[in-house]
Each structure stands twice: as C-alpha cells, then as structure tokens.
mmCIF file of C-alpha atoms in Angstrom:
data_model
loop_
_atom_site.group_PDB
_atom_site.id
_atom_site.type_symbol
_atom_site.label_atom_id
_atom_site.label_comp_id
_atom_site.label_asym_id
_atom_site.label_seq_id
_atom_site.Cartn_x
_atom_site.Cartn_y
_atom_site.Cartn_z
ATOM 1 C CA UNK U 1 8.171 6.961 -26.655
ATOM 2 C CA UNK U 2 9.966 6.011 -23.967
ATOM 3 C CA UNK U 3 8.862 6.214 -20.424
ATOM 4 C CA UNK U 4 11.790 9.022 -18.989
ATOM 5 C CA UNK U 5 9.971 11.523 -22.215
ATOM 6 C CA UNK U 6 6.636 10.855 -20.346
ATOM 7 C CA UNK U 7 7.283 11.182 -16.626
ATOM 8 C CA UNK U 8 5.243 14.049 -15.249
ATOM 9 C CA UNK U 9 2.478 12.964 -17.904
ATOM 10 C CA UNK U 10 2.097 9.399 -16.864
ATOM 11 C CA UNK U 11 -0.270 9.708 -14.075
ATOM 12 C CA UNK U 12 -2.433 11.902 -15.817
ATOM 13 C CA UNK U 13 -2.226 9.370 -18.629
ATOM 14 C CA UNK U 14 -3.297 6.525 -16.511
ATOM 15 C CA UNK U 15 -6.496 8.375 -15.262
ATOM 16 C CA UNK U 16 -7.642 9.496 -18.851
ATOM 17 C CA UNK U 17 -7.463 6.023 -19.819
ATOM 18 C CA UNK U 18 -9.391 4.803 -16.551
ATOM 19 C CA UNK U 19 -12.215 7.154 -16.961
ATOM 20 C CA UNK U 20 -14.237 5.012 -18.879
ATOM 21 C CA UNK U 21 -14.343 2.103 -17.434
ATOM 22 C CA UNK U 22 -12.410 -0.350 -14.421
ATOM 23 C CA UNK U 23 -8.688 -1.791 -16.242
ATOM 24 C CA UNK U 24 -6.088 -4.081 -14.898
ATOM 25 C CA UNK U 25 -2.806 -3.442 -15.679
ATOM 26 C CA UNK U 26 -2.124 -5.214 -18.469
ATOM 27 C CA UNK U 27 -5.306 -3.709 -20.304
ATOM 28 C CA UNK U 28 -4.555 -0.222 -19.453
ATOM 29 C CA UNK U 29 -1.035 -0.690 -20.917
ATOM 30 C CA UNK U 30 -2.618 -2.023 -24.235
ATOM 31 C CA UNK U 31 -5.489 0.675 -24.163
ATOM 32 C CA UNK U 32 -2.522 3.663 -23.783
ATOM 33 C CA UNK U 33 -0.955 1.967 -26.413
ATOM 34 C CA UNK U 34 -3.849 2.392 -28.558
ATOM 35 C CA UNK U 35 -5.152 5.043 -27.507
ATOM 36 C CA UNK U 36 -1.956 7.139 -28.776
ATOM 37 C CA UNK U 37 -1.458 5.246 -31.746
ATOM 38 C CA UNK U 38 1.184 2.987 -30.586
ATOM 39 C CA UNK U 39 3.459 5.973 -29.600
ATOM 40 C CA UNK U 40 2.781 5.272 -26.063
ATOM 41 C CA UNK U 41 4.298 1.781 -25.999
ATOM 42 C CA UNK U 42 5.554 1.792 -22.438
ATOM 43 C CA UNK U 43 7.539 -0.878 -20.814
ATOM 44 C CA UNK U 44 5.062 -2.439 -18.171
ATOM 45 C CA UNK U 45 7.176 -2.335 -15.263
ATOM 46 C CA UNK U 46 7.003 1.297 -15.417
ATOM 47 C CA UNK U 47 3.243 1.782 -14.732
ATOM 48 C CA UNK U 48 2.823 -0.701 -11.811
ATOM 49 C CA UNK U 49 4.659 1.846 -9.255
ATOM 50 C CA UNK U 50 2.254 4.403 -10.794
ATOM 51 C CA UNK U 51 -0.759 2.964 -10.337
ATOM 52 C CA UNK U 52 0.378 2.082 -6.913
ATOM 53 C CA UNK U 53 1.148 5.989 -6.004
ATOM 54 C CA UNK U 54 -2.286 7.077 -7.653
ATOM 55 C CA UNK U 55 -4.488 4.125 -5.051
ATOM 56 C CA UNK U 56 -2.071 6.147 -2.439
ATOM 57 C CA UNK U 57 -2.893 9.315 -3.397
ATOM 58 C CA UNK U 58 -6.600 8.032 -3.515
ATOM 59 C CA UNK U 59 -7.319 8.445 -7.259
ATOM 60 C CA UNK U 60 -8.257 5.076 -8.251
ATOM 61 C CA UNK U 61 -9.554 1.908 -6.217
ATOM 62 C CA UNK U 62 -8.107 -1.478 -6.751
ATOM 63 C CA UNK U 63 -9.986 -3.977 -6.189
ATOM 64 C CA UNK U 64 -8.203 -8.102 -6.215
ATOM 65 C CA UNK U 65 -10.396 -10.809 -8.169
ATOM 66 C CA UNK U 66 -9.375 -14.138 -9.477
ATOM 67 C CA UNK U 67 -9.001 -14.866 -13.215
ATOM 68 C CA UNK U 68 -7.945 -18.235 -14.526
ATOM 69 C CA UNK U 69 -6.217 -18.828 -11.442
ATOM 70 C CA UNK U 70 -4.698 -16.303 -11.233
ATOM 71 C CA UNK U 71 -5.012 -12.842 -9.132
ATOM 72 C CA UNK U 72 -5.901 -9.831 -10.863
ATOM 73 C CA UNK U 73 -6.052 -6.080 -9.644
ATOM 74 C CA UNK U 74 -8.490 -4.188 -10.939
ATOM 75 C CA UNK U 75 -8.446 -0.263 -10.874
ATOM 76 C CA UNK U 76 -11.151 1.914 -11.180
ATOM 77 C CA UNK U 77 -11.415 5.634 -10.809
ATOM 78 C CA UNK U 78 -12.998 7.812 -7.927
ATOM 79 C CA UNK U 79 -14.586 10.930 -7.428
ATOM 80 C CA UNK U 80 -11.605 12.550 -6.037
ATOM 81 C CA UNK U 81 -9.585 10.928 -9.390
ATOM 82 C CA UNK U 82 -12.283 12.122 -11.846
ATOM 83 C CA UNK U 83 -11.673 15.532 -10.276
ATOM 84 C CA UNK U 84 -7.975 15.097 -10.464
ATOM 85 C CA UNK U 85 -8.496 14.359 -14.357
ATOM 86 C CA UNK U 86 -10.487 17.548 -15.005
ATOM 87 C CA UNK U 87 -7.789 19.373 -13.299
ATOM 88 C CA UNK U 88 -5.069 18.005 -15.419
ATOM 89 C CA UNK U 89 -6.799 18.874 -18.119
ATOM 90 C CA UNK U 90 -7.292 21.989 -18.179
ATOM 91 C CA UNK U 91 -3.865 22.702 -17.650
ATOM 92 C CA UNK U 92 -2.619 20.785 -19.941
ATOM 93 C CA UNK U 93 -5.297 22.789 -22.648
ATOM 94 C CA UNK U 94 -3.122 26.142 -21.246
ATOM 95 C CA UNK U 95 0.139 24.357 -21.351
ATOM 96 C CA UNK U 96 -0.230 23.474 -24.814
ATOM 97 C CA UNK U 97 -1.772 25.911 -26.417
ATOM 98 C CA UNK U 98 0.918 27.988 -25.035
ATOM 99 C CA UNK U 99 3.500 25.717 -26.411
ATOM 100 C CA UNK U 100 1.705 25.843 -30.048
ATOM 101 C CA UNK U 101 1.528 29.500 -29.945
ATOM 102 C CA UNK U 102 5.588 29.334 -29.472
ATOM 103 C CA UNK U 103 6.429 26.461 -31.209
ATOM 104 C CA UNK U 104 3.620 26.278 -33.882
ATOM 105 C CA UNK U 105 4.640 29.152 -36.122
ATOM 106 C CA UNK U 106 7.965 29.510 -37.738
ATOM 107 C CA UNK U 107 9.421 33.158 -36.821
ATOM 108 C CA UNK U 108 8.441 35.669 -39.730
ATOM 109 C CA UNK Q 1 19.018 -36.073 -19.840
ATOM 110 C CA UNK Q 2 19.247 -32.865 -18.423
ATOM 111 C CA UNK Q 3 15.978 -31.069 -16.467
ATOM 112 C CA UNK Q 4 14.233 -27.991 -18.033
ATOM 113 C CA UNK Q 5 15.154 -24.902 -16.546
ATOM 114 C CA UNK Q 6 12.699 -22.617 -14.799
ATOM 115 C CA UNK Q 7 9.765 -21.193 -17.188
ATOM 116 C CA UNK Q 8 11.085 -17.880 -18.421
ATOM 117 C CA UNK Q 9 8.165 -15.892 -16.408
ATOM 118 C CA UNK Q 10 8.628 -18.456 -13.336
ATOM 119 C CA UNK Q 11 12.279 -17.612 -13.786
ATOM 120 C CA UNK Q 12 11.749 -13.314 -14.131
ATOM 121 C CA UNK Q 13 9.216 -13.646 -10.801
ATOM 122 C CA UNK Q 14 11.982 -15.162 -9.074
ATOM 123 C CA UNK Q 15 14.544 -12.695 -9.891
ATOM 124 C CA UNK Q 16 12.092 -10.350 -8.827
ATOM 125 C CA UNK Q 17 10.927 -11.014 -5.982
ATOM 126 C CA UNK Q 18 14.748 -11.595 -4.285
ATOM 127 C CA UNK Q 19 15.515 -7.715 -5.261
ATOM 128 C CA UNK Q 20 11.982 -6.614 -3.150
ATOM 129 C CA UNK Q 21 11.380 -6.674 0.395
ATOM 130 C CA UNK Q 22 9.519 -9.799 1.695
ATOM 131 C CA UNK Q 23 6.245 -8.414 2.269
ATOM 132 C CA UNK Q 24 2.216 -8.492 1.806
ATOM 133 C CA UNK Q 25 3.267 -5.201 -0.702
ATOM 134 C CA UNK Q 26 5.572 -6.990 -2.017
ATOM 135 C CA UNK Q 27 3.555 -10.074 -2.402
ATOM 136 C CA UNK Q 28 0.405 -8.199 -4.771
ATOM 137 C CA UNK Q 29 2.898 -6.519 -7.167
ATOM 138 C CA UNK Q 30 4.473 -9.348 -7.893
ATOM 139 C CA UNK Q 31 0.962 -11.502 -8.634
ATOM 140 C CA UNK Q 32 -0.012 -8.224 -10.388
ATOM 141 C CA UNK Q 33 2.903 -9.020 -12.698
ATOM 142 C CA UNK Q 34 2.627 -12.727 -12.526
ATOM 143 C CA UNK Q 35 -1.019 -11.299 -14.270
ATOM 144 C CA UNK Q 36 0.238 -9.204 -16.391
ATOM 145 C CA UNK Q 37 3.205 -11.695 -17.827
ATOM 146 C CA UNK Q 38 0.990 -14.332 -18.680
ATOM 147 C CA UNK Q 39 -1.764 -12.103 -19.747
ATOM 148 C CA UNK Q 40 1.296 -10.631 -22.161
ATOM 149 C CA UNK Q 41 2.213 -14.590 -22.869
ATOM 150 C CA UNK Q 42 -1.364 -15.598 -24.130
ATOM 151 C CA UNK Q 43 -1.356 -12.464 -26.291
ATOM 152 C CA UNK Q 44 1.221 -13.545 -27.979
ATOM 153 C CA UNK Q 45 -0.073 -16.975 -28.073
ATOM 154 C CA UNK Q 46 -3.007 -16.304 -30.116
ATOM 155 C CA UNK Q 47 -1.145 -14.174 -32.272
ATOM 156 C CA UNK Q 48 1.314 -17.023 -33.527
ATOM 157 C CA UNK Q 49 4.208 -17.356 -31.229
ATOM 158 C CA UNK Q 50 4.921 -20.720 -29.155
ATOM 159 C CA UNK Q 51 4.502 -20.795 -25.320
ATOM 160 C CA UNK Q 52 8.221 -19.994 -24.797
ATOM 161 C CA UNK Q 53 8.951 -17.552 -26.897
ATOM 162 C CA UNK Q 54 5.723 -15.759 -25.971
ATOM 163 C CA UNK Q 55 6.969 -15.668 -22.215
ATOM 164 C CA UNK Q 56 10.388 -14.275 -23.677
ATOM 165 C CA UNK Q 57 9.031 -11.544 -25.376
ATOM 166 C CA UNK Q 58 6.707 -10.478 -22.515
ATOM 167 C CA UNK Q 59 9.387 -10.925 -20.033
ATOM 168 C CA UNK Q 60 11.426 -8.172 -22.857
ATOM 169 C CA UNK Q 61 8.395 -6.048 -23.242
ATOM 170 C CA UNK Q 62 8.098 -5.457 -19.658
ATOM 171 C CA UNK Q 63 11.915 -4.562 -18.722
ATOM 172 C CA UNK Q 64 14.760 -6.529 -16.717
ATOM 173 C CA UNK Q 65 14.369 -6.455 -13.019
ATOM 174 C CA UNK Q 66 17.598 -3.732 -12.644
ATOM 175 C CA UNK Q 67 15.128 -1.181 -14.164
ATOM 176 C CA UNK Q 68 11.974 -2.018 -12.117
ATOM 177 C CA UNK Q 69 13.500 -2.795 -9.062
ATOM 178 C CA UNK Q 70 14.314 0.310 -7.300
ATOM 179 C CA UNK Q 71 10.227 1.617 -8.141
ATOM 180 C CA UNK Q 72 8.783 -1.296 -6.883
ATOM 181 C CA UNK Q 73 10.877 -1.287 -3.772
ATOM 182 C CA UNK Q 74 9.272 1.904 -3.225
ATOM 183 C CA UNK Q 75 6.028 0.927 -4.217
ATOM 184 C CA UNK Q 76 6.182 -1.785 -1.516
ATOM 185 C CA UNK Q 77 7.652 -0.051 1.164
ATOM 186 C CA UNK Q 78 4.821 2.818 0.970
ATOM 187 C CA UNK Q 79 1.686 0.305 0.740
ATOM 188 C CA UNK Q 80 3.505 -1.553 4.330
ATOM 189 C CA UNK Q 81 3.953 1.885 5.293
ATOM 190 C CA UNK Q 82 0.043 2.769 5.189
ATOM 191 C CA UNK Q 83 -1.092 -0.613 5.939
ATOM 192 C CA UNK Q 84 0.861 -0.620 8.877
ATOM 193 C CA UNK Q 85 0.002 2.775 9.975
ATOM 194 C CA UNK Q 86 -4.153 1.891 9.442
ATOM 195 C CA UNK Q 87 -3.408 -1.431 11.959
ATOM 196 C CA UNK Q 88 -1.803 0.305 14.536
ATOM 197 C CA UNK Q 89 -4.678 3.326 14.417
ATOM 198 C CA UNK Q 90 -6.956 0.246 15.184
ATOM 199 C CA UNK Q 91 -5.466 -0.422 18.476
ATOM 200 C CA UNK Q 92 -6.481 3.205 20.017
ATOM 201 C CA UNK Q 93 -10.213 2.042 19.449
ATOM 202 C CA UNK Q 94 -10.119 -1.125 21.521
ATOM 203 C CA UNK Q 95 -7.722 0.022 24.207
ATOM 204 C CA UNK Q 96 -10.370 3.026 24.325
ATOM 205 C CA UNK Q 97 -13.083 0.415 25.117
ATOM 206 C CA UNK Q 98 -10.898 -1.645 27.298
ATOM 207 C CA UNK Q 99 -10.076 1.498 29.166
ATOM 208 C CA UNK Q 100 -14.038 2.820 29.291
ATOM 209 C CA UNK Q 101 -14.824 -0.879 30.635
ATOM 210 C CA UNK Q 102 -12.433 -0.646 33.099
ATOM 211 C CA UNK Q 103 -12.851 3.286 34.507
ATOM 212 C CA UNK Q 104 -16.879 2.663 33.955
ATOM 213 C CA UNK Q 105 -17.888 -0.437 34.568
ATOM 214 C CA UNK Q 106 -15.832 -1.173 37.264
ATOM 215 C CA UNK Q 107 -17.402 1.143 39.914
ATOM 216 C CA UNK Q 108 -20.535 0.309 39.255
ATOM 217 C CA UNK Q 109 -19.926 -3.284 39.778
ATOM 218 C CA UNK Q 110 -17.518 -2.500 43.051
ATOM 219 C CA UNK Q 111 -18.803 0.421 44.594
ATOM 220 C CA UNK Q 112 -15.491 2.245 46.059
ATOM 221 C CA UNK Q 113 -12.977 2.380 43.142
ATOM 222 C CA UNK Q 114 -9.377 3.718 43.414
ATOM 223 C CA UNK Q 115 -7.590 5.167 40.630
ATOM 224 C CA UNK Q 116 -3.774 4.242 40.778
ATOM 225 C CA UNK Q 117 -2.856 5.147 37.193
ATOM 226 C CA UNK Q 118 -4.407 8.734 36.480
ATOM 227 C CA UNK Q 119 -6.148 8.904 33.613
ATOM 228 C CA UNK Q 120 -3.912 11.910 32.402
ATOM 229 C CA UNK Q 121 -0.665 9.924 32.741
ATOM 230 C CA UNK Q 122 -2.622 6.649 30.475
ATOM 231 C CA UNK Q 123 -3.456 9.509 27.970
ATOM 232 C CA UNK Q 124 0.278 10.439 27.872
ATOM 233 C CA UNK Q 125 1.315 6.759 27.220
ATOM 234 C CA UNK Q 126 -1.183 5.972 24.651
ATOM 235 C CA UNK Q 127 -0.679 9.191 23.016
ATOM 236 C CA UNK Q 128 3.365 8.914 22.770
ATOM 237 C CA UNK Q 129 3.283 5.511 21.863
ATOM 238 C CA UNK Q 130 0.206 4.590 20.184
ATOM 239 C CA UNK Q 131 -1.477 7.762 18.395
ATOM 240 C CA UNK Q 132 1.225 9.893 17.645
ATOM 241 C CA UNK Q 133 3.549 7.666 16.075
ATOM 242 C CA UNK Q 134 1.088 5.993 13.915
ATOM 243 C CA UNK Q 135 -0.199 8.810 12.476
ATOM 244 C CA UNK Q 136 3.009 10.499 11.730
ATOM 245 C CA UNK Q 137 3.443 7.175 9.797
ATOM 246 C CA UNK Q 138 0.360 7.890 8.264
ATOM 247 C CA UNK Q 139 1.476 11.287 7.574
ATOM 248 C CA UNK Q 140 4.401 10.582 6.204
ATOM 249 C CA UNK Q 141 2.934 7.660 3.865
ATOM 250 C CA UNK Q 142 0.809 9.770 2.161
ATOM 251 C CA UNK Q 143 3.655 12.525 1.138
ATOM 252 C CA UNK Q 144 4.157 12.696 -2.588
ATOM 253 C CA UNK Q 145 7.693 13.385 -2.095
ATOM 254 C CA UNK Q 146 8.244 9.675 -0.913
ATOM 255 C CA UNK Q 147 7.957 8.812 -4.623
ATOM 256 C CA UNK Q 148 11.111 10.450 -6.036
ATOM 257 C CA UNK Q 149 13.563 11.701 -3.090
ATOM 258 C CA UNK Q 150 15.437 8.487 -1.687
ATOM 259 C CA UNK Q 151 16.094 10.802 1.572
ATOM 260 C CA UNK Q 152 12.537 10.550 2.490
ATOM 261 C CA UNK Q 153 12.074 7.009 2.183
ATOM 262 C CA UNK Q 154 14.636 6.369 4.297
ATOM 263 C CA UNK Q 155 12.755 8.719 6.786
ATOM 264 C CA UNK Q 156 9.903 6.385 6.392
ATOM 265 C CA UNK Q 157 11.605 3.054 7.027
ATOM 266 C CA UNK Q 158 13.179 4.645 10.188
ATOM 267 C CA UNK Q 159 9.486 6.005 11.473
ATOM 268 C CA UNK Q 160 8.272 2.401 10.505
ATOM 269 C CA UNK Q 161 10.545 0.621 12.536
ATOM 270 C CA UNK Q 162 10.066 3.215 15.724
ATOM 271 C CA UNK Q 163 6.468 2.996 15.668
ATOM 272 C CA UNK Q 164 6.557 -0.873 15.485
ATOM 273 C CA UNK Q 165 8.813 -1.161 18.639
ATOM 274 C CA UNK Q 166 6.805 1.680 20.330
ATOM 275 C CA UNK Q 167 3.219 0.030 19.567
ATOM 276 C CA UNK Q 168 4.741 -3.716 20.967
ATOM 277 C CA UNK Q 169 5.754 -1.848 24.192
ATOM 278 C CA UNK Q 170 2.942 0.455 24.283
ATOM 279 C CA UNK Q 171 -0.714 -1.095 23.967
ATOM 280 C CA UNK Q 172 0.543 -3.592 26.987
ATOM 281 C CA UNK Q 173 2.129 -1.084 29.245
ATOM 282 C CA UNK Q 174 -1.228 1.492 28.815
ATOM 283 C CA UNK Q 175 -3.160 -1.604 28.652
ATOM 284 C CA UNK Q 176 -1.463 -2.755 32.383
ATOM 285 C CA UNK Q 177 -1.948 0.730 33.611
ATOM 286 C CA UNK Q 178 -5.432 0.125 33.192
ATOM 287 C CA UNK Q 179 -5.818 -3.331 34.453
ATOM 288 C CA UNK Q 180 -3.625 -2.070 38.159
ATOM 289 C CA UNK Q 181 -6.839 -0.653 40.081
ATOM 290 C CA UNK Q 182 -8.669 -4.548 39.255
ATOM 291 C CA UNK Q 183 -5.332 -5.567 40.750
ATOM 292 C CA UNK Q 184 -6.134 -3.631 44.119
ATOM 293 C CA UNK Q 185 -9.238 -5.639 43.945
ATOM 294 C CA UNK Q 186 -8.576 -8.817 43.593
ATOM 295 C CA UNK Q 187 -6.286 -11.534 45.421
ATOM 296 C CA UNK Q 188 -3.536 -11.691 44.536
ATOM 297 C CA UNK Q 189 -2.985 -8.680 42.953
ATOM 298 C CA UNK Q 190 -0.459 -9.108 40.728
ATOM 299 C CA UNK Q 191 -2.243 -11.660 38.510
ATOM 300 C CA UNK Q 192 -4.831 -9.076 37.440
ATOM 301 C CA UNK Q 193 -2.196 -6.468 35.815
ATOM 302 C CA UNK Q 194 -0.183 -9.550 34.459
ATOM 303 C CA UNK Q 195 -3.569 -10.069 32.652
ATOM 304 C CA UNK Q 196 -3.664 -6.684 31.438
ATOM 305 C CA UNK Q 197 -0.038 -6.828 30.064
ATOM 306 C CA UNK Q 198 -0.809 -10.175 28.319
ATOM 307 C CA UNK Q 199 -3.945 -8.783 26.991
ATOM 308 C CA UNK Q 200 -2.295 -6.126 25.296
ATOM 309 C CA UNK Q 201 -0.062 -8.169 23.711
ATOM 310 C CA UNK Q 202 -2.792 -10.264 22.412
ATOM 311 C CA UNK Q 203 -4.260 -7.519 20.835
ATOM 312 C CA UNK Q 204 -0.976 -6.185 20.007
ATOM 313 C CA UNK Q 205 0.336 -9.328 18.287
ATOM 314 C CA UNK Q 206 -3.042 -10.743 17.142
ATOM 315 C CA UNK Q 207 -6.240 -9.371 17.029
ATOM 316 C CA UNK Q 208 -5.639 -5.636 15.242
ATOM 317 C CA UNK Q 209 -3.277 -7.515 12.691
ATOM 318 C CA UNK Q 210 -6.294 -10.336 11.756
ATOM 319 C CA UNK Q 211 -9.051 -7.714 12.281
ATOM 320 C CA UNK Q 212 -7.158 -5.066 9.899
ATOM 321 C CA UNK Q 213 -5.657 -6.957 7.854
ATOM 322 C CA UNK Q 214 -8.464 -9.253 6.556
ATOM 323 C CA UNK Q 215 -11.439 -6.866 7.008
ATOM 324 C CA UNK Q 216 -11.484 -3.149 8.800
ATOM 325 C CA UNK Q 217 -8.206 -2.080 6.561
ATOM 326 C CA UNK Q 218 -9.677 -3.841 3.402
ATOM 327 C CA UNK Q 219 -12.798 -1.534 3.820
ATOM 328 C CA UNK Q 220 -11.126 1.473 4.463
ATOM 329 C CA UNK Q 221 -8.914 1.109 1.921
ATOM 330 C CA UNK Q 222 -11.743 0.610 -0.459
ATOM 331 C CA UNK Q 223 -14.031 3.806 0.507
ATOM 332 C CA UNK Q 224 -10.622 6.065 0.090
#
C-alpha cells in the first residue's frame, strides 16, 4: 500500500505501533510492516517527517543514543500520545463499522 | 586505475543533505537516515546480498531525494522554528534577573537611586522585542497546519527571521536601558551602559544559545 492510500492514517499508525515499547525508525518501519502483514510496506522517507510532527505535537519523545557509531533516535510514547491513541481508536471503531455496515453487504 | 565512486548511502546523504536547509534540524534527520540506511544495509547483509547491493536496495526502499525532499524541508524548518523560539524565551529569564539586580540591589548598595529608563518603557521594549515575538514563533510552530499548507510555512520563515533581528537588537538595547542609572553613578558614565549593551549581546550571541541548546532546551524538550 502505498503511502498517498494511508495519509490521514499514518500518524495513528505510528502510535499503535509505539505503544508497546520505545522504536527507532527503522524498527517501527519493519514492525508496521509486520504488523499488517506486509501490506504496510511504506517507503521510509515517508515516516521520518511524521514522526517529527508527532515529537511536535508532543505525542512521542525522542530520545538520541549512539549505536555502532552511529546516532540513533529513539521514540517512545507519552501520556498525552497514549491518550491520543485511545482517541483514534475509537473513532476509527465508528468509522469502520460504519463503512462495513455500507460496504459489507451487497444490496438485496 | 580509476577511484571508487562515493558509497551508494554516502552518495544518497549527500544528495540529501544539499536539497535541506543547513541546520541542527537538518543535521538529526539526516543521521536518523544515515541510521536507518545502514540499519536497512546490514539487513540485507545477513540475508544474502553483498555490501553494495545491500546499500542499493535500501537507498530504493527508502525513495529518491525528489520525493522526500520537500517533507523534510518542512520537518527541519519547524524543529529550528521551536528550537529557536525555546532559546529566545530563555533570554526574558536572565534579563529579568539582570533587571531585578539592577532596580534592587542597586539602592541598597547606593542609597539615592535615580531611575532614567522607567520601568514601564523597559517592559515595552522587552515585551515588543523579546516576549512577543518569540512566542508568536512558538505559536506558530506548534500549528498543525504548518504540515500541509506551503502558505503557512512561509509565514513561519518570515516570523523566524523577524524575531531573530528583533531579539539581536533587543536584549542589548533593554539590557542598556537598564545598565543607564549605574551610568549616572559611575565615572565616566558612558562606560557603564556600553557594558550593558555588550552584555546583552553576550547573552544574546552566547550564553542562551550554549545554555539552551546543550541543556535547558534538551530538558524541556524531553518533559513535553
């Protein structure tokens, strides 16, 4: 799926991932891909900006460490992101359910 | 013999970085994906692939720089935005002690004090140039809308630049307006509100960028 088909979703996305535990980028990339079965198969570039606009919006912390040389940002999820989540949620539960009630019989 | 080119990620950094503004922003997204590249590279590593072609294909998996460009940009030019807007908020702090030392401290010391810059007109100063531009920065950084509509990131590079040139003119002037009754003081006059002008420039120029930027920001930044 490409990133366009999931704009509007992606932020949401990115929190339900972080819930469980702290991610760098790369990992949360793999762990959406996973997580939807390899349907979410995103092109990297495109969650960066994301995560960016989430640590302004203060959803997650980042926090820098050095790996192998290298830097790393690591982002965990805050109170005010865990609250964000449950929001999302449940209106994504209404959303769809009002999409499968449409959409999930054939006319009779 | 001819020299091997650039490493494919060395080569895609590159690229990168001369489409995004040079900045500290700028600078962690692009050692985020430095990270993420050769993070992508080893994957591919273990799973068979040689070094080079590993780098190819997470150079490919990520997307060209045309595509991720124009986000990061943005990215960048929100995070300077905020940063910049959390340093200059640290000046009103010390110019408020500077100005409590002075309008305190002072007549005790002296006895008879005389106030040649009212305090209401310093207020005005540091209020038009210090406080209210920085935290319509800060305002403005933190609007969603920044993220999609072009028109207000252009609003926020403008209000950037204005409250840059208004905080390097304004912590020294309020800071001199301050320092003038010491002047009345002392012989010869003059030097003491030439001290208070350089002062603020030191602070200005140096001390709230190394006191935010290495710890006070870092902090803040964390607990939001």
């Amino acid at each position: 799926m490409r990133a366009e088909q999931l704009k509007g979703h992606l932020d949401a996305l990115l929190l339900a991932v972080l819930e469980a535990e702290a991610l760098h980028g790369y990992a949360i990339i793999e762990r959406l891909r996973a997580r939807s079965g390899g349907t979410f198969d995103l092109p990297g570039g495109s969650v960066y900006p994301a995560l960016r606009r989430l640590e302004m919006a203060s959803l997650v912390d980042g926090v820098w460490s050095e790996v192998a040389g290298r830097r790393r940002r690591t982002y965990r999820l805050n109170d005010r992101g865990r609250a964000a989540l449950a929001e999302e949620r449940a209106t994504w539960r209404g959303f769809s359910h009002a999409v499968g009630s449409v959409l999930g019989q054939p006319a009779s | 013999m001819t020299q091997p080119g650039p490493r494919p990620v060395d080569a895609y950094l590159e690229e990168l970085a001369a489409s995004l503004p040079r900045s500290r922003a700028a600078r962690d997204l692009l050692d985020e994906i430095r990270d993420h590249l050769y993070e992508a590279a080893e994957a591919g590593e273990v799973a068979g692939a040689g070094r080079e072609a590993a780098e190819r294909a997470a150079v490919r998996d990520l997307g060209t720089v045309a595509e991720l460009a124009p986000d990061f940009r943005t990215a960048a030019m929100v995070c300077d935005a905020r940063r910049q807007a959390n340093r200059q908020l640290l000046g009103a702090p010390l110019l408020a002690a500077w100005g409590a030392g002075i309008f305190h401290l002072l007549p005790a010391v002296h006895g008879s004090f005389t106030i040649t810059a009212p305090p209401h007109l310093v207020a005005l100063v540091v209020a038009g140039t210090l406080l209210c531009p920085s935290l319509i920065l800060l305002g403005l950084s933190r609007a969603p809308r920044l993220w999609w509509d072009a028109r207000w990131l252009a609003w926020l590079v403008r209000a950037r630049t204005l409250a840059s040139w208004l905080f390097q003119l304004g912590l020294p002037a309020s800071a001199a307006m301050m320092a003038y009754p010491i002047a009345l003081l002392s012989d010869p006059p003059h030097l003491w509100w030439v001290a208070g002008a350089l002062g603020g420039h030191l602070i200005a120029g140096l001390l709230v960028p190394t006191l935010s930027a290495r710890h006070v920001v870092g902090a803040i930044t964390r607990r939001q």
